[in-house]
Amino acid sequence: MNAPASFSWKAAANFGEQFLKSTMPPAADSTRSQNPETAAAVAAVNGAAGTKRKRRSRGRTTAARARAKLAAAAANAGDPAAAAAADASEDQPPPPPPPLRPFDPAADCDDLAFDPAAHRWTAQSIPAALEKYWRHRHSLFARFDDPAGVLLDEEGWWSVTPEQVAAHIARRVQSAGIPAAAAAAGRLTVVDAFCGAGGNAIQFALAGFSVIAVDVDRVKLLCAIHNAKVYNAADNITFFHGDFMKLADRITADVVFLSPPWGGPTYLNHEVYDIKEMMPIDGEELFKAARRISKNIMYYVPRNCDTQQLAQLCVGDCGTGGECELEEVYLNDRAKVLMAYYGALVNRAVGNVALNDNHSSADDDNNDDDDDDKVPSELRH
């Protein structure tokens, strides 16, 4: 595939790894421009502070209009004191949003009927549609047979990152040498924006990072909390219930890991996967939300993802260096996933990665060409 004119492709010898670097003209660097509109736009791209300032400004405008209406209403009602009070508050900024509150299973799930036994699977309870994933259960969680058991909902079977792949991703963060700016304790803070059953969050925690794990599904969070305890990793993870896109502007962290849903097995029907049109979440807007937290982003996407589209995400972004590293990860000789790294996570010395989970057995179906499906068609709703 030929790269667009705005990129130069560089291949690491004997690895086939692709690096894409922006070659936009210097004028695109808005730090040289005195145009206030351009400066504001760059501030919005290059850091959450600029975005939050713009949003607060819009908020003040809306609030001022509301207060003006209140003042006019008070004046019409013959209450000059109320009108004066409304006028005096016109220039006051709106209160900041409340701080994020960690997920509390006791307080946040009183209306949820959650039975751990229903999420602890056995050979007898596994449905036929999940048998393929059951055969690879130890690849997903090496401690699957722990006495406490690993908990998964149905979606977790096809969406959790295999343990060795998750451990490799955590090692990539370790090797990047990123200084811990987001936490006073000196530990790097990593956001897992779609934590699911906790596969990646656990490996980040075991690597010594402080982990912020977010998911919109309370059942998945309950499974992830249990699984983190099985791996003795829970003390390093703080769980939050909510939509990452809505919470991003209230999160402070050093690294963001994005592993959004892929939209089901239909992605395999396309030669090229489009993160903007085929993901249930707009993949480009998701990247922008992550970029407001940190320049150091990891994107876990289908192996047939449009590589040019991944590279375009950092075009003109001075904060990430305008560079993207693409890494194809193999597990047991199969291409599992395409990883895109941005910011300080880019490493030119690393090639495509082949991993072995050491859990292959006679009951593994090594002829499953589609074992990387995110959703089995039998379970699509």
PDB file of C-alpha atoms in Angstrom, residues 205-380:
ATOM      1  CA  ALA A 205      -1.149  -3.112  37.576  1.00  0.00           C
ATOM      2  CA  LEU A 206       1.215  -6.091  37.804  1.00  0.00           C
ATOM      3  CA  ALA A 207       3.790  -4.007  35.917  1.00  0.00           C
ATOM      4  CA  GLY A 208       3.696  -1.526  38.792  1.00  0.00           C
ATOM      5  CA  PHE A 209       1.533   1.216  37.287  1.00  0.00           C
ATOM      6  CA  SER A 210      -1.323   3.050  38.923  1.00  0.00           C
ATOM      7  CA  VAL A 211      -4.323   2.107  36.784  1.00  0.00           C
ATOM      8  CA  ILE A 212      -7.563   3.967  36.112  1.00  0.00           C
ATOM      9  CA  ALA A 213     -10.004   1.374  34.721  1.00  0.00           C
ATOM     10  CA  VAL A 214     -13.194   2.658  33.094  1.00  0.00           C
ATOM     11  CA  ASP A 215     -16.195   0.789  31.770  1.00  0.00           C
ATOM     12  CA  VAL A 216     -19.811   1.661  31.077  1.00  0.00           C
ATOM     13  CA  ASP A 217     -21.032  -1.817  32.108  1.00  0.00           C
ATOM     14  CA  ARG A 218     -21.331  -2.518  35.848  1.00  0.00           C
ATOM     15  CA  VAL A 219     -21.337  -6.286  35.350  1.00  0.00           C
ATOM     16  CA  LYS A 220     -17.983  -6.068  33.583  1.00  0.00           C
ATOM     17  CA  LEU A 221     -16.623  -3.894  36.378  1.00  0.00           C
ATOM     18  CA  LEU A 222     -17.712  -6.433  39.004  1.00  0.00           C
ATOM     19  CA  CYS A 223     -16.014  -9.203  36.999  1.00  0.00           C
ATOM     20  CA  ALA A 224     -12.867  -7.076  36.609  1.00  0.00           C
ATOM     21  CA  ILE A 225     -12.669  -6.304  40.331  1.00  0.00           C
ATOM     22  CA  HIS A 226     -12.951 -10.003  41.157  1.00  0.00           C
ATOM     23  CA  ASN A 227     -10.351 -10.971  38.556  1.00  0.00           C
ATOM     24  CA  ALA A 228      -7.940  -8.300  39.786  1.00  0.00           C
ATOM     25  CA  LYS A 229      -8.161  -9.843  43.266  1.00  0.00           C
ATOM     26  CA  VAL A 230      -7.407 -13.284  41.810  1.00  0.00           C
ATOM     27  CA  TYR A 231      -4.193 -11.824  40.370  1.00  0.00           C
ATOM     28  CA  ASN A 232      -3.393  -9.803  43.543  1.00  0.00           C
ATOM     29  CA  ALA A 233      -3.496  -6.657  41.418  1.00  0.00           C
ATOM     30  CA  ALA A 234      -6.546  -4.885  42.840  1.00  0.00           C
ATOM     31  CA  ASP A 235      -4.575  -2.490  45.053  1.00  0.00           C
ATOM     32  CA  ASN A 236      -3.086  -0.787  41.986  1.00  0.00           C
ATOM     33  CA  ILE A 237      -6.396  -0.314  40.148  1.00  0.00           C
ATOM     34  CA  THR A 238      -9.125   2.263  40.675  1.00  0.00           C
ATOM     35  CA  PHE A 239     -12.343   1.435  38.838  1.00  0.00           C
ATOM     36  CA  PHE A 240     -14.796   3.991  37.469  1.00  0.00           C
ATOM     37  CA  HIS A 241     -18.264   3.412  36.046  1.00  0.00           C
ATOM     38  CA  GLY A 242     -19.128   5.572  33.077  1.00  0.00           C
ATOM     39  CA  ASP A 243     -18.657   6.430  29.422  1.00  0.00           C
ATOM     40  CA  PHE A 244     -15.012   7.234  28.758  1.00  0.00           C
ATOM     41  CA  MET A 245     -15.959   9.837  26.166  1.00  0.00           C
ATOM     42  CA  LYS A 246     -17.865  11.740  28.866  1.00  0.00           C
ATOM     43  CA  LEU A 247     -15.274  11.238  31.598  1.00  0.00           C
ATOM     44  CA  ALA A 248     -12.096  11.938  29.621  1.00  0.00           C
ATOM     45  CA  ASP A 249     -11.909  15.660  30.422  1.00  0.00           C
ATOM     46  CA  ARG A 250     -11.934  14.856  34.144  1.00  0.00           C
ATOM     47  CA  ILE A 251      -9.111  12.292  34.030  1.00  0.00           C
ATOM     48  CA  THR A 252      -5.431  13.003  34.592  1.00  0.00           C
ATOM     49  CA  ALA A 253      -2.971  10.321  33.493  1.00  0.00           C
ATOM     50  CA  ASP A 254       0.337   9.677  31.727  1.00  0.00           C
ATOM     51  CA  VAL A 255      -0.745   6.991  29.240  1.00  0.00           C
ATOM     52  CA  VAL A 256      -4.083   6.046  27.649  1.00  0.00           C
ATOM     53  CA  PHE A 257      -4.866   2.545  26.391  1.00  0.00           C
ATOM     54  CA  LEU A 258      -7.775   2.334  23.935  1.00  0.00           C
ATOM     55  CA  SER A 259      -9.407  -1.015  23.225  1.00  0.00           C
ATOM     56  CA  PRO A 260     -12.921  -0.095  22.087  1.00  0.00           C
ATOM     57  CA  PRO A 261     -15.491  -2.599  20.780  1.00  0.00           C
ATOM     58  CA  TRP A 262     -14.959  -3.484  17.145  1.00  0.00           C
ATOM     59  CA  GLY A 263     -18.581  -3.974  16.186  1.00  0.00           C
ATOM     60  CA  GLY A 264     -18.718  -7.736  15.692  1.00  0.00           C
ATOM     61  CA  PRO A 265     -17.270 -10.238  13.235  1.00  0.00           C
ATOM     62  CA  THR A 266     -18.499  -8.311  10.191  1.00  0.00           C
ATOM     63  CA  TYR A 267     -15.217  -6.408  10.256  1.00  0.00           C
ATOM     64  CA  LEU A 268     -13.662  -9.515   8.693  1.00  0.00           C
ATOM     65  CA  ASN A 269     -15.886  -9.048   5.657  1.00  0.00           C
ATOM     66  CA  HIS A 270     -14.017  -5.884   4.744  1.00  0.00           C
ATOM     67  CA  GLU A 271     -10.560  -5.741   3.251  1.00  0.00           C
ATOM     68  CA  VAL A 272      -9.866  -2.598   5.245  1.00  0.00           C
ATOM     69  CA  TYR A 273     -11.407  -1.718   8.615  1.00  0.00           C
ATOM     70  CA  ASP A 274     -12.471   1.909   9.096  1.00  0.00           C
ATOM     71  CA  ILE A 275     -12.240   3.051  12.727  1.00  0.00           C
ATOM     72  CA  LYS A 276     -14.531   6.014  12.104  1.00  0.00           C
ATOM     73  CA  GLU A 277     -17.352   4.253  10.282  1.00  0.00           C
ATOM     74  CA  MET A 278     -17.219   0.640  11.498  1.00  0.00           C
ATOM     75  CA  MET A 279     -16.633   1.004  15.230  1.00  0.00           C
ATOM     76  CA  PRO A 280     -19.691   1.467  17.459  1.00  0.00           C
ATOM     77  CA  ILE A 281     -17.782   4.524  18.734  1.00  0.00           C
ATOM     78  CA  ASP A 282     -16.276   7.029  16.311  1.00  0.00           C
ATOM     79  CA  GLY A 283     -12.639   5.936  16.505  1.00  0.00           C
ATOM     80  CA  GLU A 284     -11.283   9.324  15.483  1.00  0.00           C
ATOM     81  CA  GLU A 285     -13.273  11.201  18.121  1.00  0.00           C
ATOM     82  CA  LEU A 286     -12.167   8.587  20.661  1.00  0.00           C
ATOM     83  CA  PHE A 287      -8.536   9.337  19.874  1.00  0.00           C
ATOM     84  CA  LYS A 288      -9.184  13.063  20.292  1.00  0.00           C
ATOM     85  CA  ALA A 289     -10.698  12.428  23.722  1.00  0.00           C
ATOM     86  CA  ALA A 290      -7.650  10.381  24.730  1.00  0.00           C
ATOM     87  CA  ARG A 291      -5.319  13.055  23.359  1.00  0.00           C
ATOM     88  CA  ARG A 292      -6.821  15.584  25.760  1.00  0.00           C
ATOM     89  CA  ILE A 293      -5.463  13.391  28.568  1.00  0.00           C
ATOM     90  CA  SER A 294      -2.027  12.505  27.196  1.00  0.00           C
ATOM     91  CA  LYS A 295       0.058  12.362  24.043  1.00  0.00           C
ATOM     92  CA  ASN A 296       1.058   8.796  24.972  1.00  0.00           C
ATOM     93  CA  ILE A 297      -1.672   6.641  23.474  1.00  0.00           C
ATOM     94  CA  MET A 298      -1.963   2.955  22.578  1.00  0.00           C
ATOM     95  CA  TYR A 299      -4.687   1.895  20.164  1.00  0.00           C
ATOM     96  CA  TYR A 300      -5.703  -1.799  20.033  1.00  0.00           C
ATOM     97  CA  VAL A 301      -7.430  -2.335  16.684  1.00  0.00           C
ATOM     98  CA  PRO A 302      -8.303  -5.129  14.214  1.00  0.00           C
ATOM     99  CA  ARG A 303      -5.410  -6.469  12.200  1.00  0.00           C
ATOM    100  CA  ASN A 304      -7.055  -5.291   8.952  1.00  0.00           C
ATOM    101  CA  CYS A 305      -7.360  -1.696  10.161  1.00  0.00           C
ATOM    102  CA  ASP A 306      -6.575   1.111   7.724  1.00  0.00           C
ATOM    103  CA  THR A 307      -2.963   1.983   8.589  1.00  0.00           C
ATOM    104  CA  GLN A 308      -3.108   5.327   6.815  1.00  0.00           C
ATOM    105  CA  GLN A 309      -6.112   6.253   8.908  1.00  0.00           C
ATOM    106  CA  LEU A 310      -4.192   5.423  12.087  1.00  0.00           C
ATOM    107  CA  ALA A 311      -1.318   7.599  10.921  1.00  0.00           C
ATOM    108  CA  GLN A 312      -3.593  10.499  10.052  1.00  0.00           C
ATOM    109  CA  LEU A 313      -4.608  10.704  13.717  1.00  0.00           C
ATOM    110  CA  CYS A 314      -1.315  12.370  14.579  1.00  0.00           C
ATOM    111  CA  VAL A 315      -0.902  14.604  11.525  1.00  0.00           C
ATOM    112  CA  GLY A 316      -0.015  18.117  12.622  1.00  0.00           C
ATOM    113  CA  ASP A 317      -0.069  17.091  16.308  1.00  0.00           C
ATOM    114  CA  CYS A 318       3.120  18.604  17.688  1.00  0.00           C
ATOM    115  CA  GLY A 319       2.398  17.008  21.061  1.00  0.00           C
ATOM    116  CA  THR A 320       2.825  13.449  19.801  1.00  0.00           C
ATOM    117  CA  GLY A 321       5.671  14.341  17.487  1.00  0.00           C
ATOM    118  CA  GLY A 322       3.429  13.579  14.526  1.00  0.00           C
ATOM    119  CA  GLU A 323       4.654   9.975  14.613  1.00  0.00           C
ATOM    120  CA  CYS A 324       2.882   6.645  14.797  1.00  0.00           C
ATOM    121  CA  GLU A 325       4.354   3.172  15.246  1.00  0.00           C
ATOM    122  CA  LEU A 326       2.397   0.169  14.004  1.00  0.00           C
ATOM    123  CA  GLU A 327       3.071  -3.245  15.488  1.00  0.00           C
ATOM    124  CA  GLU A 328       1.412  -6.486  14.431  1.00  0.00           C
ATOM    125  CA  VAL A 329       1.194  -8.915  17.336  1.00  0.00           C
ATOM    126  CA  TYR A 330       1.189 -12.657  16.751  1.00  0.00           C
ATOM    127  CA  LEU A 331       0.098 -15.235  19.313  1.00  0.00           C
ATOM    128  CA  ASN A 332       0.887 -18.894  18.636  1.00  0.00           C
ATOM    129  CA  ASP A 333       1.774 -18.029  15.028  1.00  0.00           C
ATOM    130  CA  ARG A 334      -1.456 -16.167  14.321  1.00  0.00           C
ATOM    131  CA  ALA A 335      -1.905 -12.472  13.746  1.00  0.00           C
ATOM    132  CA  LYS A 336      -4.030 -11.358  16.665  1.00  0.00           C
ATOM    133  CA  VAL A 337      -4.128  -7.595  16.617  1.00  0.00           C
ATOM    134  CA  LEU A 338      -2.609  -4.409  15.264  1.00  0.00           C
ATOM    135  CA  MET A 339      -1.206  -2.045  17.884  1.00  0.00           C
ATOM    136  CA  ALA A 340      -0.703   1.653  17.160  1.00  0.00           C
ATOM    137  CA  TYR A 341       1.595   3.616  19.494  1.00  0.00           C
ATOM    138  CA  TYR A 342       1.838   7.391  19.761  1.00  0.00           C
ATOM    139  CA  GLY A 343       3.915   9.930  21.650  1.00  0.00           C
ATOM    140  CA  ALA A 344       6.767   8.617  23.796  1.00  0.00           C
ATOM    141  CA  LEU A 345       5.539   5.054  23.242  1.00  0.00           C
ATOM    142  CA  VAL A 346       6.921   5.002  19.697  1.00  0.00           C
ATOM    143  CA  ASN A 347       9.950   2.699  19.603  1.00  0.00           C
ATOM    144  CA  ARG A 348      11.897   2.293  16.376  1.00  0.00           C
ATOM    145  CA  ALA A 349      13.974  -0.583  17.743  1.00  0.00           C
ATOM    146  CA  VAL A 350      11.045  -2.979  18.142  1.00  0.00           C
ATOM    147  CA  GLY A 351       9.695  -5.147  15.333  1.00  0.00           C
ATOM    148  CA  ASN A 352       6.527  -7.138  14.922  1.00  0.00           C
ATOM    149  CA  VAL A 353       6.039  -9.404  17.917  1.00  0.00           C
ATOM    150  CA  ALA A 354       5.500 -13.151  18.049  1.00  0.00           C
ATOM    151  CA  LEU A 355       4.267 -14.485  21.390  1.00  0.00           C
ATOM    152  CA  ASN A 356       3.618 -17.978  22.721  1.00  0.00           C
ATOM    153  CA  ASP A 357       1.265 -18.373  25.641  1.00  0.00           C
ATOM    154  CA  ASN A 358       2.495 -21.892  26.516  1.00  0.00           C
ATOM    155  CA  HIS A 359      -1.101 -22.974  27.000  1.00  0.00           C
ATOM    156  CA  SER A 360      -1.670 -24.772  23.710  1.00  0.00           C
ATOM    157  CA  SER A 361      -3.077 -28.221  24.298  1.00  0.00           C
ATOM    158  CA  ALA A 362      -4.697 -31.073  22.499  1.00  0.00           C
ATOM    159  CA  ASP A 363      -8.135 -29.508  22.884  1.00  0.00           C
ATOM    160  CA  ASP A 364      -7.049 -26.222  21.275  1.00  0.00           C
ATOM    161  CA  ASP A 365      -8.538 -25.832  17.823  1.00  0.00           C
ATOM    162  CA  ASN A 366      -5.547 -24.516  15.907  1.00  0.00           C
ATOM    163  CA  ASN A 367      -7.503 -24.506  12.666  1.00  0.00           C
ATOM    164  CA  ASP A 368      -9.846 -21.724  13.761  1.00  0.00           C
ATOM    165  CA  ASP A 369      -9.145 -19.117  11.118  1.00  0.00           C
ATOM    166  CA  ASP A 370     -11.570 -16.693  12.754  1.00  0.00           C
ATOM    167  CA  ASP A 371     -10.594 -17.072  16.380  1.00  0.00           C
ATOM    168  CA  ASP A 372      -9.941 -13.343  16.487  1.00  0.00           C
ATOM    169  CA  ASP A 373     -13.634 -12.452  16.017  1.00  0.00           C
ATOM    170  CA  LYS A 374     -14.753  -9.926  18.568  1.00  0.00           C
ATOM    171  CA  VAL A 375     -18.316 -11.266  18.598  1.00  0.00           C
ATOM    172  CA  PRO A 376     -19.515 -14.729  17.516  1.00  0.00           C
ATOM    173  CA  SER A 377     -22.454 -14.411  15.136  1.00  0.00           C
ATOM    174  CA  GLU A 378     -24.528 -16.783  17.276  1.00  0.00           C
ATOM    175  CA  LEU A 379     -24.515 -14.258  20.115  1.00  0.00           C
ATOM    176  CA  ARG A 380     -25.087 -11.031  18.220  1.00  0.00           C
TER     177      ARG A 380
END
